[in-house]
Amino acid sequence: MAYEVAAPKYVRLAQTLQGRIEDGTYPPGTLVPSENQLVQAFGMSRPTVVRALELLKRDGWLESRQGYGTIVRGRPEVVEQKDQRGRDALERDESAASGRLVQVGQVPIPPRVASILGVPKRAKVLVRRLLVEDDGEPVELASSYFPAALVDGTELADSAPLAEGLRAHVESRKHVRFDHVTERVSARLPSKEEAELLALPKGEPVLSVLVVACDVSGQALQVTDVLLPGDRQELEDTYRLG
């Protein structure tokens, strides 16, 4: 049985505050509520509130100004750059990527991936898991899941890196068209294996970008779970693949 671990309270609070920044409840240049106000409003302890605010400061959503308080900065540029992480996962040339394939094979399908692909929860699907590195340091773990019907007639099950992107390979072999991508971003705790691959300390959450690639009818063709250490936001974005 597979379990998904809820994000820590301070991460969930940070996600809520970030959502209020994005929807304009806390506009850029304004003060966020005080620690006391947040404690009362959310019924959380002061240490939890402090950790949530520090997280948002670290990621560029907030900044402290001496003698004035904590100011809303707005949406950081680094988040803008992450919004199309899904496109990168679909179009990355594995043979030229800075990193290595750490797994290719049949695995039990994660429950949330099963519901998206429309396959039985006890089924097995093919996974291609790529660990991306920067100067030898792991910076991303991308696990791409494919239903059996999409694997037949392709080289997806081969352990050698593909000399093209996953999207291009599937479209050319299966004569399908990837029309749009939805990214579902959340914070969660990594599995033991994921933490080891990303060289994370015990208990450190990761940013999970669940990338769902669909055809024009909305049928999911591929699901990729992109894990990024250190960043924690929650947002959803849909864009067309031109």
PDB file of C-alpha atoms in Angstrom:
ATOM      1  CA  MET A   1       0.000   0.000   0.000  1.00  0.00           C
ATOM      2  CA  ALA A   2       1.309   3.446  -0.909  1.00  0.00           C
ATOM      3  CA  TYR A   3       1.010   6.448   1.385  1.00  0.00           C
ATOM      4  CA  GLU A   4       1.318  10.152   0.673  1.00  0.00           C
ATOM      5  CA  VAL A   5       2.604  12.255   3.567  1.00  0.00           C
ATOM      6  CA  ALA A   6       1.001  15.640   4.160  1.00  0.00           C
ATOM      7  CA  ALA A   7       3.305  18.641   4.070  1.00  0.00           C
ATOM      8  CA  PRO A   8       4.296  20.113   7.464  1.00  0.00           C
ATOM      9  CA  LYS A   9       2.007  22.781   8.959  1.00  0.00           C
ATOM     10  CA  TYR A  10       4.431  25.626   8.286  1.00  0.00           C
ATOM     11  CA  VAL A  11       4.647  24.622   4.600  1.00  0.00           C
ATOM     12  CA  ARG A  12       0.856  24.514   4.290  1.00  0.00           C
ATOM     13  CA  LEU A  13       0.609  27.942   5.936  1.00  0.00           C
ATOM     14  CA  ALA A  14       3.257  29.307   3.572  1.00  0.00           C
ATOM     15  CA  GLN A  15       1.262  27.935   0.624  1.00  0.00           C
ATOM     16  CA  THR A  16      -1.897  29.653   1.891  1.00  0.00           C
ATOM     17  CA  LEU A  17      -0.121  32.993   2.358  1.00  0.00           C
ATOM     18  CA  GLN A  18       1.477  32.660  -1.054  1.00  0.00           C
ATOM     19  CA  GLY A  19      -1.955  32.062  -2.568  1.00  0.00           C
ATOM     20  CA  ARG A  20      -3.185  35.293  -0.996  1.00  0.00           C
ATOM     21  CA  ILE A  21      -0.235  37.147  -2.496  1.00  0.00           C
ATOM     22  CA  GLU A  22      -0.993  35.719  -5.943  1.00  0.00           C
ATOM     23  CA  ASP A  23      -4.722  36.503  -5.815  1.00  0.00           C
ATOM     24  CA  GLY A  24      -4.102  40.093  -4.667  1.00  0.00           C
ATOM     25  CA  THR A  25      -5.306  39.746  -1.081  1.00  0.00           C
ATOM     26  CA  TYR A  26      -1.815  40.856  -0.019  1.00  0.00           C
ATOM     27  CA  PRO A  27      -0.671  43.205  -2.840  1.00  0.00           C
ATOM     28  CA  PRO A  28       3.037  43.923  -3.461  1.00  0.00           C
ATOM     29  CA  GLY A  29       4.357  46.712  -1.248  1.00  0.00           C
ATOM     30  CA  THR A  30       1.871  46.114   1.576  1.00  0.00           C
ATOM     31  CA  LEU A  31       2.483  44.741   5.043  1.00  0.00           C
ATOM     32  CA  VAL A  32       1.516  41.157   5.777  1.00  0.00           C
ATOM     33  CA  PRO A  33      -0.448  40.545   8.999  1.00  0.00           C
ATOM     34  CA  SER A  34       1.650  40.439  12.157  1.00  0.00           C
ATOM     35  CA  GLU A  35       2.753  37.186  13.740  1.00  0.00           C
ATOM     36  CA  ASN A  36       0.110  37.617  16.448  1.00  0.00           C
ATOM     37  CA  GLN A  37      -2.601  38.184  13.839  1.00  0.00           C
ATOM     38  CA  LEU A  38      -1.545  35.097  11.883  1.00  0.00           C
ATOM     39  CA  VAL A  39      -1.445  32.969  15.043  1.00  0.00           C
ATOM     40  CA  GLN A  40      -5.011  34.006  15.858  1.00  0.00           C
ATOM     41  CA  ALA A  41      -6.297  33.771  12.291  1.00  0.00           C
ATOM     42  CA  PHE A  42      -4.949  30.275  11.570  1.00  0.00           C
ATOM     43  CA  GLY A  43      -4.874  28.773  15.072  1.00  0.00           C
ATOM     44  CA  MET A  44      -1.220  27.795  14.714  1.00  0.00           C
ATOM     45  CA  SER A  45       1.682  28.219  17.093  1.00  0.00           C
ATOM     46  CA  ARG A  46       4.072  31.151  16.832  1.00  0.00           C
ATOM     47  CA  PRO A  47       7.038  28.908  15.799  1.00  0.00           C
ATOM     48  CA  THR A  48       4.920  27.539  12.929  1.00  0.00           C
ATOM     49  CA  VAL A  49       4.028  31.068  11.787  1.00  0.00           C
ATOM     50  CA  VAL A  50       7.641  32.215  12.043  1.00  0.00           C
ATOM     51  CA  ARG A  51       8.872  29.249   9.957  1.00  0.00           C
ATOM     52  CA  ALA A  52       6.228  29.902   7.293  1.00  0.00           C
ATOM     53  CA  LEU A  53       7.240  33.569   7.027  1.00  0.00           C
ATOM     54  CA  GLU A  54      10.923  32.681   6.870  1.00  0.00           C
ATOM     55  CA  LEU A  55      10.164  30.218   4.074  1.00  0.00           C
ATOM     56  CA  LEU A  56       8.392  32.905   2.045  1.00  0.00           C
ATOM     57  CA  LYS A  57      11.234  35.353   2.680  1.00  0.00           C
ATOM     58  CA  ARG A  58      13.795  32.823   1.551  1.00  0.00           C
ATOM     59  CA  ASP A  59      11.879  32.110  -1.661  1.00  0.00           C
ATOM     60  CA  GLY A  60      11.472  35.818  -2.442  1.00  0.00           C
ATOM     61  CA  TRP A  61       7.775  36.381  -1.736  1.00  0.00           C
ATOM     62  CA  LEU A  62       8.385  38.564   1.333  1.00  0.00           C
ATOM     63  CA  GLU A  63      11.127  40.770   2.742  1.00  0.00           C
ATOM     64  CA  SER A  64      11.755  42.309   6.154  1.00  0.00           C
ATOM     65  CA  ARG A  65      12.428  46.037   6.455  1.00  0.00           C
ATOM     66  CA  GLN A  66      13.860  47.236   9.729  1.00  0.00           C
ATOM     67  CA  GLY A  67      11.496  49.507  11.598  1.00  0.00           C
ATOM     68  CA  TYR A  68       8.662  48.864   9.171  1.00  0.00           C
ATOM     69  CA  GLY A  69       7.760  45.177   9.162  1.00  0.00           C
ATOM     70  CA  THR A  70       7.403  42.348   6.649  1.00  0.00           C
ATOM     71  CA  ILE A  71       6.621  43.552   3.124  1.00  0.00           C
ATOM     72  CA  VAL A  72       5.044  41.678   0.233  1.00  0.00           C
ATOM     73  CA  ARG A  73       7.397  41.548  -2.743  1.00  0.00           C
ATOM     74  CA  GLY A  74       5.042  39.691  -5.085  1.00  0.00           C
ATOM     75  CA  ARG A  75       5.706  36.804  -7.432  1.00  0.00           C
ATOM     76  CA  PRO A  76       9.457  36.075  -7.603  1.00  0.00           C
ATOM     77  CA  GLU A  77      11.170  35.797 -10.970  1.00  0.00           C
ATOM     78  CA  VAL A  78      12.452  32.344 -10.052  1.00  0.00           C
ATOM     79  CA  VAL A  79       8.854  31.074  -9.806  1.00  0.00           C
ATOM     80  CA  GLU A  80       8.075  32.494 -13.242  1.00  0.00           C
ATOM     81  CA  GLN A  81      10.937  30.420 -14.573  1.00  0.00           C
ATOM     82  CA  LYS A  82       9.505  27.251 -13.011  1.00  0.00           C
ATOM     83  CA  ASP A  83       6.011  27.559 -14.452  1.00  0.00           C
ATOM     84  CA  GLN A  84       6.920  25.568 -17.574  1.00  0.00           C
ATOM     85  CA  ARG A  85       9.004  22.930 -15.850  1.00  0.00           C
ATOM     86  CA  GLY A  86       6.659  20.443 -17.555  1.00  0.00           C
ATOM     87  CA  ARG A  87       7.728  21.537 -21.023  1.00  0.00           C
ATOM     88  CA  ASP A  88      11.351  20.970 -20.035  1.00  0.00           C
ATOM     89  CA  ALA A  89      10.544  17.470 -18.761  1.00  0.00           C
ATOM     90  CA  LEU A  90       8.787  16.588 -22.035  1.00  0.00           C
ATOM     91  CA  GLU A  91      11.322  18.065 -24.436  1.00  0.00           C
ATOM     92  CA  ARG A  92      14.648  17.367 -22.702  1.00  0.00           C
ATOM     93  CA  ASP A  93      17.083  15.301 -24.793  1.00  0.00           C
ATOM     94  CA  GLU A  94      18.089  12.534 -22.362  1.00  0.00           C
ATOM     95  CA  SER A  95      21.344  11.821 -24.175  1.00  0.00           C
ATOM     96  CA  ALA A  96      22.429  15.448 -23.796  1.00  0.00           C
ATOM     97  CA  ALA A  97      21.057  16.040 -20.302  1.00  0.00           C
ATOM     98  CA  SER A  98      23.384  16.804 -17.424  1.00  0.00           C
ATOM     99  CA  GLY A  99      22.628  13.754 -15.326  1.00  0.00           C
ATOM    100  CA  ARG A 100      21.724  10.096 -15.683  1.00  0.00           C
ATOM    101  CA  LEU A 101      18.873   7.639 -15.988  1.00  0.00           C
ATOM    102  CA  VAL A 102      18.568   5.927 -12.620  1.00  0.00           C
ATOM    103  CA  GLN A 103      15.610   3.650 -13.457  1.00  0.00           C
ATOM    104  CA  VAL A 104      13.760   2.299 -16.483  1.00  0.00           C
ATOM    105  CA  GLY A 105      11.205  -0.453 -15.958  1.00  0.00           C
ATOM    106  CA  GLN A 106       7.793  -1.572 -14.794  1.00  0.00           C
ATOM    107  CA  VAL A 107       6.720  -0.302 -11.366  1.00  0.00           C
ATOM    108  CA  PRO A 108       3.470  -0.266  -9.332  1.00  0.00           C
ATOM    109  CA  ILE A 109       1.632   2.872 -10.333  1.00  0.00           C
ATOM    110  CA  PRO A 110       1.337   5.614  -7.681  1.00  0.00           C
ATOM    111  CA  PRO A 111      -2.355   6.103  -6.745  1.00  0.00           C
ATOM    112  CA  ARG A 112      -2.638   9.695  -7.964  1.00  0.00           C
ATOM    113  CA  VAL A 113      -0.969   8.781 -11.269  1.00  0.00           C
ATOM    114  CA  ALA A 114      -3.354   5.840 -11.721  1.00  0.00           C
ATOM    115  CA  SER A 115      -6.384   8.103 -11.426  1.00  0.00           C
ATOM    116  CA  ILE A 116      -4.958  10.523 -14.002  1.00  0.00           C
ATOM    117  CA  LEU A 117      -4.001   7.843 -16.557  1.00  0.00           C
ATOM    118  CA  GLY A 118      -7.218   5.904 -15.939  1.00  0.00           C
ATOM    119  CA  VAL A 119      -5.547   2.575 -15.130  1.00  0.00           C
ATOM    120  CA  PRO A 120      -6.259   0.184 -12.217  1.00  0.00           C
ATOM    121  CA  LYS A 121      -4.521   1.118  -8.967  1.00  0.00           C
ATOM    122  CA  ARG A 122      -2.776  -2.269  -8.766  1.00  0.00           C
ATOM    123  CA  ALA A 123      -1.471  -2.068 -12.315  1.00  0.00           C
ATOM    124  CA  LYS A 124       2.153  -1.628 -13.283  1.00  0.00           C
ATOM    125  CA  VAL A 125       3.343   1.047 -15.665  1.00  0.00           C
ATOM    126  CA  LEU A 126       6.647   1.950 -17.261  1.00  0.00           C
ATOM    127  CA  VAL A 127       8.717   4.594 -15.538  1.00  0.00           C
ATOM    128  CA  ARG A 128      11.740   6.465 -16.854  1.00  0.00           C
ATOM    129  CA  ARG A 129      13.480   8.221 -13.962  1.00  0.00           C
ATOM    130  CA  LEU A 130      16.074  10.857 -14.795  1.00  0.00           C
ATOM    131  CA  LEU A 131      18.309  12.453 -12.169  1.00  0.00           C
ATOM    132  CA  VAL A 132      19.463  15.887 -13.335  1.00  0.00           C
ATOM    133  CA  GLU A 133      22.716  17.221 -11.891  1.00  0.00           C
ATOM    134  CA  ASP A 134      24.515  20.558 -11.852  1.00  0.00           C
ATOM    135  CA  ASP A 135      28.275  20.335 -11.278  1.00  0.00           C
ATOM    136  CA  GLY A 136      27.755  16.875  -9.823  1.00  0.00           C
ATOM    137  CA  GLU A 137      25.019  18.009  -7.419  1.00  0.00           C
ATOM    138  CA  PRO A 138      21.494  16.563  -7.879  1.00  0.00           C
ATOM    139  CA  VAL A 139      18.994  19.363  -8.616  1.00  0.00           C
ATOM    140  CA  GLU A 140      15.982  17.523 -10.067  1.00  0.00           C
ATOM    141  CA  LEU A 141      14.464  14.037 -10.179  1.00  0.00           C
ATOM    142  CA  ALA A 142      11.977  13.501 -13.030  1.00  0.00           C
ATOM    143  CA  SER A 143       9.908  10.286 -13.010  1.00  0.00           C
ATOM    144  CA  SER A 144       7.865   9.841 -16.212  1.00  0.00           C
ATOM    145  CA  TYR A 145       5.037   7.273 -16.211  1.00  0.00           C
ATOM    146  CA  PHE A 146       3.573   5.715 -19.381  1.00  0.00           C
ATOM    147  CA  PRO A 147       0.610   3.338 -19.820  1.00  0.00           C
ATOM    148  CA  ALA A 148       1.349   0.081 -21.647  1.00  0.00           C
ATOM    149  CA  ALA A 149      -0.612   1.162 -24.742  1.00  0.00           C
ATOM    150  CA  LEU A 150       1.768   4.072 -25.232  1.00  0.00           C
ATOM    151  CA  VAL A 151       4.934   1.999 -24.733  1.00  0.00           C
ATOM    152  CA  ASP A 152       4.363  -0.609 -27.460  1.00  0.00           C
ATOM    153  CA  GLY A 153       6.213   0.276 -30.657  1.00  0.00           C
ATOM    154  CA  THR A 154       8.549   2.753 -28.935  1.00  0.00           C
ATOM    155  CA  GLU A 155      11.983   2.669 -27.308  1.00  0.00           C
ATOM    156  CA  LEU A 156      10.651   3.937 -23.971  1.00  0.00           C
ATOM    157  CA  ALA A 157      11.427   0.617 -22.278  1.00  0.00           C
ATOM    158  CA  ASP A 158      15.090   0.705 -23.396  1.00  0.00           C
ATOM    159  CA  SER A 159      17.568   1.562 -20.657  1.00  0.00           C
ATOM    160  CA  ALA A 160      19.678   3.741 -22.970  1.00  0.00           C
ATOM    161  CA  PRO A 161      19.014   7.516 -22.915  1.00  0.00           C
ATOM    162  CA  LEU A 162      16.810   8.720 -25.752  1.00  0.00           C
ATOM    163  CA  ALA A 163      18.489  11.037 -28.239  1.00  0.00           C
ATOM    164  CA  GLU A 164      15.376  13.239 -28.323  1.00  0.00           C
ATOM    165  CA  GLY A 165      12.661  14.468 -25.988  1.00  0.00           C
ATOM    166  CA  LEU A 166       9.964  12.160 -24.637  1.00  0.00           C
ATOM    167  CA  ARG A 167       7.284  14.160 -26.423  1.00  0.00           C
ATOM    168  CA  ALA A 168       9.000  13.981 -29.827  1.00  0.00           C
ATOM    169  CA  HIS A 169       9.694  10.258 -29.408  1.00  0.00           C
ATOM    170  CA  VAL A 170       6.118   9.332 -28.511  1.00  0.00           C
ATOM    171  CA  GLU A 171       4.556  11.588 -31.149  1.00  0.00           C
ATOM    172  CA  SER A 172       6.718  10.130 -33.928  1.00  0.00           C
ATOM    173  CA  ARG A 173       6.295   6.479 -32.891  1.00  0.00           C
ATOM    174  CA  LYS A 174       2.635   6.469 -31.844  1.00  0.00           C
ATOM    175  CA  HIS A 175       1.258   9.122 -34.215  1.00  0.00           C
ATOM    176  CA  VAL A 176      -0.367  11.040 -31.384  1.00  0.00           C
ATOM    177  CA  ARG A 177      -0.153  14.744 -30.598  1.00  0.00           C
ATOM    178  CA  PHE A 178       0.557  16.288 -27.215  1.00  0.00           C
ATOM    179  CA  ASP A 179      -1.803  19.271 -27.095  1.00  0.00           C
ATOM    180  CA  HIS A 180      -1.479  20.790 -23.621  1.00  0.00           C
ATOM    181  CA  VAL A 181       0.136  20.323 -20.242  1.00  0.00           C
ATOM    182  CA  THR A 182      -1.205  20.865 -16.737  1.00  0.00           C
ATOM    183  CA  GLU A 183       1.219  21.339 -13.851  1.00  0.00           C
ATOM    184  CA  ARG A 184       0.063  20.618 -10.318  1.00  0.00           C
ATOM    185  CA  VAL A 185       2.625  21.852  -7.840  1.00  0.00           C
ATOM    186  CA  SER A 186       2.701  20.957  -4.146  1.00  0.00           C
ATOM    187  CA  ALA A 187       5.091  20.368  -1.269  1.00  0.00           C
ATOM    188  CA  ARG A 188       5.514  16.859   0.101  1.00  0.00           C
ATOM    189  CA  LEU A 189       8.013  14.680   1.882  1.00  0.00           C
ATOM    190  CA  PRO A 190      10.130  12.524  -0.436  1.00  0.00           C
ATOM    191  CA  SER A 191      10.384   8.758  -0.150  1.00  0.00           C
ATOM    192  CA  LYS A 192      13.584   7.331   1.268  1.00  0.00           C
ATOM    193  CA  GLU A 193      14.827   6.521  -2.238  1.00  0.00           C
ATOM    194  CA  GLU A 194      13.970   9.994  -3.555  1.00  0.00           C
ATOM    195  CA  ALA A 195      15.702  11.668  -0.620  1.00  0.00           C
ATOM    196  CA  GLU A 196      18.831   9.578  -1.187  1.00  0.00           C
ATOM    197  CA  LEU A 197      18.951  10.387  -4.909  1.00  0.00           C
ATOM    198  CA  LEU A 198      18.511  14.100  -4.241  1.00  0.00           C
ATOM    199  CA  ALA A 199      20.946  14.017  -1.300  1.00  0.00           C
ATOM    200  CA  LEU A 200      18.373  15.552   1.043  1.00  0.00           C
ATOM    201  CA  PRO A 201      18.522  15.528   4.848  1.00  0.00           C
ATOM    202  CA  LYS A 202      15.845  13.543   6.667  1.00  0.00           C
ATOM    203  CA  GLY A 203      12.518  15.351   6.912  1.00  0.00           C
ATOM    204  CA  GLU A 204      13.307  17.949   4.222  1.00  0.00           C
ATOM    205  CA  PRO A 205      10.237  18.555   1.975  1.00  0.00           C
ATOM    206  CA  VAL A 206      10.503  18.779  -1.792  1.00  0.00           C
ATOM    207  CA  LEU A 207       8.562  20.654  -4.433  1.00  0.00           C
ATOM    208  CA  SER A 208       6.620  18.160  -6.556  1.00  0.00           C
ATOM    209  CA  VAL A 209       5.583  19.351 -10.009  1.00  0.00           C
ATOM    210  CA  LEU A 210       3.089  16.785 -11.305  1.00  0.00           C
ATOM    211  CA  VAL A 211       3.133  17.259 -15.082  1.00  0.00           C
ATOM    212  CA  VAL A 212       0.122  15.858 -16.954  1.00  0.00           C
ATOM    213  CA  ALA A 213       0.531  15.832 -20.749  1.00  0.00           C
ATOM    214  CA  CYS A 214      -2.762  15.435 -22.671  1.00  0.00           C
ATOM    215  CA  ASP A 215      -3.990  15.144 -26.242  1.00  0.00           C
ATOM    216  CA  VAL A 216      -6.579  17.522 -27.702  1.00  0.00           C
ATOM    217  CA  SER A 217      -9.439  15.494 -26.182  1.00  0.00           C
ATOM    218  CA  GLY A 218      -7.968  15.860 -22.689  1.00  0.00           C
ATOM    219  CA  GLN A 219      -6.831  12.234 -22.458  1.00  0.00           C
ATOM    220  CA  ALA A 220      -3.646  11.977 -20.371  1.00  0.00           C
ATOM    221  CA  LEU A 221      -0.805  10.436 -22.372  1.00  0.00           C
ATOM    222  CA  GLN A 222       2.017  10.780 -19.858  1.00  0.00           C
ATOM    223  CA  VAL A 223       2.498  11.854 -16.261  1.00  0.00           C
ATOM    224  CA  THR A 224       5.840  13.131 -14.987  1.00  0.00           C
ATOM    225  CA  ASP A 225       6.563  13.816 -11.311  1.00  0.00           C
ATOM    226  CA  VAL A 226       9.362  16.388 -11.153  1.00  0.00           C
ATOM    227  CA  LEU A 227      10.928  16.710  -7.702  1.00  0.00           C
ATOM    228  CA  LEU A 228      12.904  19.835  -6.836  1.00  0.00           C
ATOM    229  CA  PRO A 229      14.714  20.253  -3.519  1.00  0.00           C
ATOM    230  CA  GLY A 230      14.183  23.357  -1.451  1.00  0.00           C
ATOM    231  CA  ASP A 231      11.257  25.137  -3.156  1.00  0.00           C
ATOM    232  CA  ARG A 232       7.706  24.932  -1.846  1.00  0.00           C
ATOM    233  CA  GLN A 233       4.773  26.515  -3.656  1.00  0.00           C
ATOM    234  CA  GLU A 234       1.339  25.363  -4.750  1.00  0.00           C
ATOM    235  CA  LEU A 235      -0.053  26.472  -8.079  1.00  0.00           C
ATOM    236  CA  GLU A 236      -1.602  25.059 -11.231  1.00  0.00           C
ATOM    237  CA  ASP A 237      -0.919  26.183 -14.765  1.00  0.00           C
ATOM    238  CA  THR A 238      -2.135  25.006 -18.167  1.00  0.00           C
ATOM    239  CA  TYR A 239      -0.542  25.991 -21.468  1.00  0.00           C
ATOM    240  CA  ARG A 240      -0.566  24.819 -25.054  1.00  0.00           C
ATOM    241  CA  LEU A 241       2.309  23.005 -26.687  1.00  0.00           C
ATOM    242  CA  GLY A 242       3.065  24.821 -29.914  1.00  0.00           C
TER     243      GLY A 242
END
